[in-house]
CSV table of C-alpha atoms in Angstrom, one decimal:
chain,number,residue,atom,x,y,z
A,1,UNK,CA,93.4,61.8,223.7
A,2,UNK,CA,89.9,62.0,224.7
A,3,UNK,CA,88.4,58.7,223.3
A,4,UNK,CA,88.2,55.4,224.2
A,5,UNK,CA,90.6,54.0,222.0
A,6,UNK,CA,93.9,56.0,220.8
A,7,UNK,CA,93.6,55.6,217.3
A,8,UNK,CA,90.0,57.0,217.4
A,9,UNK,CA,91.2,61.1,217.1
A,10,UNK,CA,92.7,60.0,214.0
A,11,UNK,CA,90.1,58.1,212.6
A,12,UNK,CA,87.6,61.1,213.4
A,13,UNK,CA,90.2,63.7,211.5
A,14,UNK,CA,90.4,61.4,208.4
A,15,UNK,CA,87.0,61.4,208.2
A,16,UNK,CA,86.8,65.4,208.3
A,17,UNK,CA,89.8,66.5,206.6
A,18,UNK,CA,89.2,69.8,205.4
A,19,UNK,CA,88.9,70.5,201.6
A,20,UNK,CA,91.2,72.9,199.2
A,21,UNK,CA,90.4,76.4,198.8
A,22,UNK,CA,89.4,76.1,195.0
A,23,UNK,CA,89.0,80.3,194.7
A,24,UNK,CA,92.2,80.7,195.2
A,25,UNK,CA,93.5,78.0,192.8
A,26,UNK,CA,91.4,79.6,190.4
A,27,UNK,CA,92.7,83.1,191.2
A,28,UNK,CA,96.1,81.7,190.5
A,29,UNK,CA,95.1,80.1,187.3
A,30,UNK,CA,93.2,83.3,186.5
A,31,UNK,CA,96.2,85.1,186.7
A,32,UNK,CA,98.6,83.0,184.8
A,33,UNK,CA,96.1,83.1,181.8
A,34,UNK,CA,96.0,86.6,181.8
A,35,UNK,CA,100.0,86.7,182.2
A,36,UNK,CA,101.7,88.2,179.1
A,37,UNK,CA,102.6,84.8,178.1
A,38,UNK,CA,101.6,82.0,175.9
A,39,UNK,CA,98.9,79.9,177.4
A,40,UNK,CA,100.2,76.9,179.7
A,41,UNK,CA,103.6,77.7,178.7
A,42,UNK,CA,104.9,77.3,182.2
A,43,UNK,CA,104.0,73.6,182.8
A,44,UNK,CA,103.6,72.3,186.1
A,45,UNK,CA,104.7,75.8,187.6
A,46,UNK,CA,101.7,76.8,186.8
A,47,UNK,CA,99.8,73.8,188.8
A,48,UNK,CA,102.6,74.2,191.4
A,49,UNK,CA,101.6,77.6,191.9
A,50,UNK,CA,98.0,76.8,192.0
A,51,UNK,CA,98.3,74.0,194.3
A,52,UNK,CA,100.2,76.0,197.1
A,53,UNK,CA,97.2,78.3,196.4
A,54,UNK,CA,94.4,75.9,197.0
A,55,UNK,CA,96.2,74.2,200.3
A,56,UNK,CA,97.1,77.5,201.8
A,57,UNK,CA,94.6,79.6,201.0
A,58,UNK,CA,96.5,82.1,199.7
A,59,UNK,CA,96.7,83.3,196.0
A,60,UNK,CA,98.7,84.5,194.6
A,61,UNK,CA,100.9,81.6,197.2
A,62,UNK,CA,103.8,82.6,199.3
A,63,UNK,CA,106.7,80.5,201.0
A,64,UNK,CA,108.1,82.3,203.7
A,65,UNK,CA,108.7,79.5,206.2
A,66,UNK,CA,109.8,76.6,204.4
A,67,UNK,CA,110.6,73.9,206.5
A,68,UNK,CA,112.3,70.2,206.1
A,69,UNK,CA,111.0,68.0,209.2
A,70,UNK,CA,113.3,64.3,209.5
A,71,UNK,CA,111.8,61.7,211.5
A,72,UNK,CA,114.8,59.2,212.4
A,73,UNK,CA,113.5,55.6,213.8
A,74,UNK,CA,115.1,52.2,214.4
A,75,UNK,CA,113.4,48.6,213.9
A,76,UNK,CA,114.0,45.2,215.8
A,77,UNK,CA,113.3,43.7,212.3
A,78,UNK,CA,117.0,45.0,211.4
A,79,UNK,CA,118.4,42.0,213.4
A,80,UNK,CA,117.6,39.5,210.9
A,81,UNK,CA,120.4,40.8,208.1
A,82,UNK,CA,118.5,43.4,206.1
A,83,UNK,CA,120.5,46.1,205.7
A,84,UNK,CA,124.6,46.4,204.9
A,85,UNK,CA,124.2,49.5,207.4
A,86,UNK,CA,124.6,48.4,210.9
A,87,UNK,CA,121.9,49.9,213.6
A,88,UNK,CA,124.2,52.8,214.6
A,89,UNK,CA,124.2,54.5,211.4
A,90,UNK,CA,121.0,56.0,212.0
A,91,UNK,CA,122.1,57.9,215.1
A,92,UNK,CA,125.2,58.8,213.3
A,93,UNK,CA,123.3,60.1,210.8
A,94,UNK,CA,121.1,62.3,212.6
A,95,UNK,CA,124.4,63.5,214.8
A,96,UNK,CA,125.8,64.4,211.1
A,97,UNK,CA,122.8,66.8,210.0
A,98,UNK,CA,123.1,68.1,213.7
A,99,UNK,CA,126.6,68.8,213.0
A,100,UNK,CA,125.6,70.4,209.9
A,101,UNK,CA,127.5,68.3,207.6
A,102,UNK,CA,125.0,66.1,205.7
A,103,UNK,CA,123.9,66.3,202.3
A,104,UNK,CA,120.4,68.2,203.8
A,105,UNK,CA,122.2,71.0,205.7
A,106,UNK,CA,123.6,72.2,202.4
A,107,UNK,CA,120.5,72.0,200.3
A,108,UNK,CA,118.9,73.4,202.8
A,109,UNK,CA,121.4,76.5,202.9
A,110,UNK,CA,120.7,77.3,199.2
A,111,UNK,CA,117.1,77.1,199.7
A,112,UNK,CA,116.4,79.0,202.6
A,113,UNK,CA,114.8,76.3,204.3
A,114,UNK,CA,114.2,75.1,208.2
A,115,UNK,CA,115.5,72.4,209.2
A,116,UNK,CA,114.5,69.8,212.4
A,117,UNK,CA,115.5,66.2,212.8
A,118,UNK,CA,113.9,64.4,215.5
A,119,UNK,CA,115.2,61.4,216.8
A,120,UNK,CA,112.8,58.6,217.6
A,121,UNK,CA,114.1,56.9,220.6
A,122,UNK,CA,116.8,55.3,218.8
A,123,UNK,CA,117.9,53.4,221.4
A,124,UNK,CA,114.7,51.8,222.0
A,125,UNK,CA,114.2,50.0,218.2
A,126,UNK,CA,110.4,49.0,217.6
A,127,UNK,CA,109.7,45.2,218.1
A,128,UNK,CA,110.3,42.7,215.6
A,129,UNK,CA,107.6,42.6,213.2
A,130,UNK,CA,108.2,38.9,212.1
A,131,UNK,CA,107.2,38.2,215.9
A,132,UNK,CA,105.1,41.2,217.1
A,133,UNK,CA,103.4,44.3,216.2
A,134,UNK,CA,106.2,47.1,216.4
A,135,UNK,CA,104.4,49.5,218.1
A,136,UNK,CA,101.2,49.1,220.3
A,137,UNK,CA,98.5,51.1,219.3
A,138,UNK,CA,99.4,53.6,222.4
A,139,UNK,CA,102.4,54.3,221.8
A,140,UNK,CA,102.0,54.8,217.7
A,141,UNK,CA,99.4,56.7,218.2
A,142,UNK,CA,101.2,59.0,220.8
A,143,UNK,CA,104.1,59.0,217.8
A,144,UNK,CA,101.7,59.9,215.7
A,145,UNK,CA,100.9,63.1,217.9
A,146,UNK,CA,104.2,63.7,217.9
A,147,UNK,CA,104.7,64.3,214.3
A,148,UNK,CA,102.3,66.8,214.7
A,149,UNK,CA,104.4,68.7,216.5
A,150,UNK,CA,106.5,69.2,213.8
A,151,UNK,CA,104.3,71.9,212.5
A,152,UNK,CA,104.1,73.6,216.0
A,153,UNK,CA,106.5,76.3,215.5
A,154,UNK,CA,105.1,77.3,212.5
A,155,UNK,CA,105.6,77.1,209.0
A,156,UNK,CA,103.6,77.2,205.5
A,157,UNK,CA,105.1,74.7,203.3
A,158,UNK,CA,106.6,71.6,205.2
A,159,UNK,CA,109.0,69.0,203.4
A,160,UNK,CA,109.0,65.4,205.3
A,161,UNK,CA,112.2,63.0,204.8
A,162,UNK,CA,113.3,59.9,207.2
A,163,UNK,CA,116.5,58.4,208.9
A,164,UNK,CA,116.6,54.5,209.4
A,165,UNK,CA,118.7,51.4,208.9
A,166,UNK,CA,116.0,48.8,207.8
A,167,UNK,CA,113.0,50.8,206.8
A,168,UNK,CA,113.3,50.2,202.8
A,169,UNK,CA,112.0,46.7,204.5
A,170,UNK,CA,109.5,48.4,206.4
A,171,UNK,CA,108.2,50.4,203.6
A,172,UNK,CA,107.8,46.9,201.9
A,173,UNK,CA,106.0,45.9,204.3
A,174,UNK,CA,103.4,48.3,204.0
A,175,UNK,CA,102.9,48.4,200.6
A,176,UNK,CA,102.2,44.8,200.5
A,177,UNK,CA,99.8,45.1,203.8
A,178,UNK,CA,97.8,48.2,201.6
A,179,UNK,CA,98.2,47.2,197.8
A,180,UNK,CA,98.7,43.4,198.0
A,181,UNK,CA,101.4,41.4,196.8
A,182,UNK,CA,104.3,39.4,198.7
A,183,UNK,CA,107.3,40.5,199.6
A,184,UNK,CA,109.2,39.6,196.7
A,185,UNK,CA,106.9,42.7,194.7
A,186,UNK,CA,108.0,45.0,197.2
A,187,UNK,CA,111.3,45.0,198.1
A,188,UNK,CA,114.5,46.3,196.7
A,189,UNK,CA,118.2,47.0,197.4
A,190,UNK,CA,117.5,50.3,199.9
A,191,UNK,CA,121.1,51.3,200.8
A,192,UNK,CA,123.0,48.7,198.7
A,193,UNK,CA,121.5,44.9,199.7
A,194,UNK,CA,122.6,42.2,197.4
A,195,UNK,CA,120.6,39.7,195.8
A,196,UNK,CA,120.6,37.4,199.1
A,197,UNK,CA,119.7,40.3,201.6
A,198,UNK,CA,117.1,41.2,199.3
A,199,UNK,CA,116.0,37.6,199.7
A,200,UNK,CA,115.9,37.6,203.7
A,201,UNK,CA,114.2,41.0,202.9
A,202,UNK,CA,111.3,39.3,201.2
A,203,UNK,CA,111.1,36.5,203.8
A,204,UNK,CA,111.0,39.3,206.6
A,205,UNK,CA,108.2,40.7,204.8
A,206,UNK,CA,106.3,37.4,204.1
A,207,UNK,CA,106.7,36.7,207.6
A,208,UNK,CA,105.4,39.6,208.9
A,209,UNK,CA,102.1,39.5,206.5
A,210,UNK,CA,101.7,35.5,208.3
A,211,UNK,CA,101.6,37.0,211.4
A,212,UNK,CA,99.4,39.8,211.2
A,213,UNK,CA,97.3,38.6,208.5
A,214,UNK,CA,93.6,40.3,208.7
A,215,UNK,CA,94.7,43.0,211.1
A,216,UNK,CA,96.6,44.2,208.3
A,217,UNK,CA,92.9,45.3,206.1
A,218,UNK,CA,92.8,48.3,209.2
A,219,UNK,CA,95.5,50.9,207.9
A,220,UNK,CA,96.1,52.3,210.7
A,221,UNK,CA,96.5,49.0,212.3
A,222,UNK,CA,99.2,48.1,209.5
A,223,UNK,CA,100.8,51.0,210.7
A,224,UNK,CA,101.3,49.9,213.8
A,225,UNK,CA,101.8,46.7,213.4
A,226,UNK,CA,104.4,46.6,210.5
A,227,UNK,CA,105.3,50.0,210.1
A,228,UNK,CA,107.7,51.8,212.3
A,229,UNK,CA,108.3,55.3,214.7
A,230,UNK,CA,109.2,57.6,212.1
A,231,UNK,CA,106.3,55.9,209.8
A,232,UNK,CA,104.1,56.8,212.5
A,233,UNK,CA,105.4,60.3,213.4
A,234,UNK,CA,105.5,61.0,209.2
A,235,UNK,CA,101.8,60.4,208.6
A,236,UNK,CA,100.8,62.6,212.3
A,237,UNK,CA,102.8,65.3,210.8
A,238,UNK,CA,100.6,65.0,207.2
A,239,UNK,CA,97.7,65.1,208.7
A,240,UNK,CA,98.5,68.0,211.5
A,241,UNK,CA,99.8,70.1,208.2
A,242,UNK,CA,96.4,69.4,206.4
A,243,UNK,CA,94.2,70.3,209.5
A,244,UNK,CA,96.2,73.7,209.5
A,245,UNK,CA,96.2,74.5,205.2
A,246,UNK,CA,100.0,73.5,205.2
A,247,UNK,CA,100.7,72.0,201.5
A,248,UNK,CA,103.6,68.8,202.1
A,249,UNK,CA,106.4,67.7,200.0
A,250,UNK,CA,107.0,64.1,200.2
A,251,UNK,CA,110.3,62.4,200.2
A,252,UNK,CA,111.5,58.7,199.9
A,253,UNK,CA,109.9,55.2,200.3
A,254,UNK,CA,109.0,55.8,204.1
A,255,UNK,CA,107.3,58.8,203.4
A,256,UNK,CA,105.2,57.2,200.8
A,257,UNK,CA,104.5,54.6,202.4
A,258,UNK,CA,103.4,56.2,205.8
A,259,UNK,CA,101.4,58.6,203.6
A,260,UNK,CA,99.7,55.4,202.1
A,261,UNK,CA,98.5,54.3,204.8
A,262,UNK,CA,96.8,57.8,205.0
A,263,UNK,CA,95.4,57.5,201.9
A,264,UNK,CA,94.2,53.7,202.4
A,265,UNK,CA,92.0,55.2,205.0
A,266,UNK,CA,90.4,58.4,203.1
A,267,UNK,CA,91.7,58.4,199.5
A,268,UNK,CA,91.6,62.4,200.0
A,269,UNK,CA,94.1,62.2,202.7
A,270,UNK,CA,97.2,63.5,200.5
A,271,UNK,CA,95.3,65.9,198.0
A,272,UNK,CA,97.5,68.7,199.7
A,273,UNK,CA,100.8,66.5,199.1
A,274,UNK,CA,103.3,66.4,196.7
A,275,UNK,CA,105.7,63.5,195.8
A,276,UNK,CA,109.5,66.0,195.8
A,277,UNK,CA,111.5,63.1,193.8
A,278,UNK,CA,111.7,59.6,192.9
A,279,UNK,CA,114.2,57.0,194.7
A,280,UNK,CA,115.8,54.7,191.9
A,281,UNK,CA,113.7,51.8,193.6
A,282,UNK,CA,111.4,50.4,191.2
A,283,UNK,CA,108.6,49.3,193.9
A,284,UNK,CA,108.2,53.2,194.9
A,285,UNK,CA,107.4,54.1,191.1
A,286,UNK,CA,104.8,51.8,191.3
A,287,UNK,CA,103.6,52.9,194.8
A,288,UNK,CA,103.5,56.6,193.6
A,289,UNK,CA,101.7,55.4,191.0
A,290,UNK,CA,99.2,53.5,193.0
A,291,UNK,CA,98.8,56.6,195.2
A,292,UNK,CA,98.3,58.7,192.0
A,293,UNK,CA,102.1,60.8,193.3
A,294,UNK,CA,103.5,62.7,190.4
A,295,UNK,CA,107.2,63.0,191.1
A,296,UNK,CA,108.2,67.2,190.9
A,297,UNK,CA,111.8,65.8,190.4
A,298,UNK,CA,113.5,62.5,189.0
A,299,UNK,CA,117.5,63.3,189.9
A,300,UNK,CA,118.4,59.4,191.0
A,301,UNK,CA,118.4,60.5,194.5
A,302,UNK,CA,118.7,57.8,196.8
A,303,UNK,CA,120.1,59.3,199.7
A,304,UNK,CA,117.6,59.5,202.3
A,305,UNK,CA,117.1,62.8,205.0
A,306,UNK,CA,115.0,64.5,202.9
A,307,UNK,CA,117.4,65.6,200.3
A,308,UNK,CA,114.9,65.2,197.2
A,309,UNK,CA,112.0,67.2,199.6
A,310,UNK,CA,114.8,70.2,200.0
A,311,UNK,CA,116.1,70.5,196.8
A,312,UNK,CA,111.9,70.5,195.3
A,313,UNK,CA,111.6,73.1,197.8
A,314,UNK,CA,113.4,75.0,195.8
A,315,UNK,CA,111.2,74.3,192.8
A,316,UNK,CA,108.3,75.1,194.8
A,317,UNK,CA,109.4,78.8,196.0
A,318,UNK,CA,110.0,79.6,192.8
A,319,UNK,CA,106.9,78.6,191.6
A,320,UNK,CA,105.2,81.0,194.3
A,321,UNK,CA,107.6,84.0,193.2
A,322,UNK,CA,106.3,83.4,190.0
A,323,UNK,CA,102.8,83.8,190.2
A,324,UNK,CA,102.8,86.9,192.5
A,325,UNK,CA,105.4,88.5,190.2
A,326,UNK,CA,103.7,87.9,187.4
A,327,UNK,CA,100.3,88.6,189.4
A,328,UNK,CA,101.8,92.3,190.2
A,329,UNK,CA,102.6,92.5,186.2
A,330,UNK,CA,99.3,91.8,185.3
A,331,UNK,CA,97.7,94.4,187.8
């Protein structure tokens, strides 16, 4: 970091963010409508196709380097009863897809996709926000940085998914800090929370928007201040895949929400993301709809680790093989 302030780089990149590459989208399009087909028969493959095109530059697309990137995070707030999960599961979690033996590794098998799961300093949980910001603006920003890592290695279609007891709260949190509302309009039973730990939830959150209050208009500062490690990490690795033409699949309510606080600061921050599925929670309909998210699938999936981002990968590659086979047809 060169500036003054931490949070400064990443103001200055929202406020450049690079636009699509509309000549190939309407290559792609171009293509399809000369296709030996009837005219918009494939549905959204068809604007799948041209997407990938417009936020890689490539057309007709290709998906050669797929990769699912899992930020895993824990949060102070978990003390106060939120979650049926204790703490631990989080690490046992990410030791499970390390193991190869979660629900991710598998879908990722039949998809032919990367897989990296990062651990967040798990044994360091981020303060609690009813008493403090998690993070300080430091150390989110350098989490931030982090994330943007995840797109070091190299890839050309990255698919974003979280680990964390608690942060079905912390996504709450956010979306009442960036859309309004209490906590009560934002909360919902994450992993399995009964109608009285959805109660404490709500308090949490209400407590947290008390504390903060104003700070909360900044979305960055919302990010820091009521959002959490892999929150942070999340929206660095959106924005580092969107300074380098990668398009992003979404995943879950911590993705959307850390990708929300993106948009609250340039409404054109996500225009090269996708939303993979939609969780059964009501409040992330509503915040995919406020965010203007169009789910690619709607399977129930719950689950967490980027399961729904892996298995629309597989939607997505196959919307890339179909436009340059059909593209060789044509010529």
């Amino acid at each position: 970091m060169t500036s003054a302030l931490p949070f400064d780089d990443f103001r200055n990149l929202l406020a450049t963010l690079p636009p699509a590459d509309a000549a190939a989208e309407a290559r792609v399009r171009a293509l399809f409508a000369k296709a030996d087909k009837p005219k918009d028969s494939l549905g959204r493959v068809e604007d799948i196709a041209a997407w990938l095109a417009a936020w890689s530059g490539r057309a007709p697309p290709a998906v050669n380097r797929p990769l699912v990137a899992i930020f895993a995070g824990n949060h102070g707030v978990a003390r106060h009863g939120i979650s049926p999960r204790p703490v631990a599961a989080t690490a046992n979690a990410v030791e499970l897809c390390a193991a190869g033996g979660a629900a991710v590794n598998q879908i990722c098998i039949a998809n032919d996709l990367g897989l990296k799961v990062f651990d967040l300093a798990l044994h360091i949980p981020t303060a609690d926000i009813t008493e403090d910001a998690a993070l300080d603006e430091r150390g989110c920003a350098a989490t931030m940085a982090f994330g943007m890592e995840a797109v070091a290695g190299g890839t050309d279609l990255l698919c974003l998914g979280d680990l964390g007891v608690g942060n079905s709260t912390i996504a709450a949190a956010l979306f009442a800090a960036l859309f309004g509302g209490k906590g009560a309009d934002w909360v919902g039973s994450g992993s399995g929370a009964d109608a009285a730990m959805q109660a404490r939830k709500a308090e949490v959150v209400d407590a947290a928007l008390v504390l903060h209050g104003t700070s909360l208009r900044d979305p960055l500062e919302a990010l820091r201040r009521v959002g959490g490690r892999e929150f942070a990490a999340i929206a660095g690795a959106i924005l580092a895949a969107r300074m380098q033409k990668i398009p992003v699949l979404l995943d879950g309510l911590a993705a959307t929400a850390a990708a929300a606080t993106l948009h609250a600061a340039n409404p054109a921050a996500l225009d090269h993301c996708l939303l993979a599925s939609l969780s059964p929670e009501p409040t992330h309909a509503r915040a995919a709809g406020r965010l203007d998210l169009r789910p690619l699938l709607d399977l129930g999936v719950s689950h967490g680790e980027g399961a729904g981002a892996a298995l629309a990968a597989g939607l997505v590659k196959a919307a890339a093989l179909t436009s340059s086979g059909m593209a060789a047809a044509v010529r």
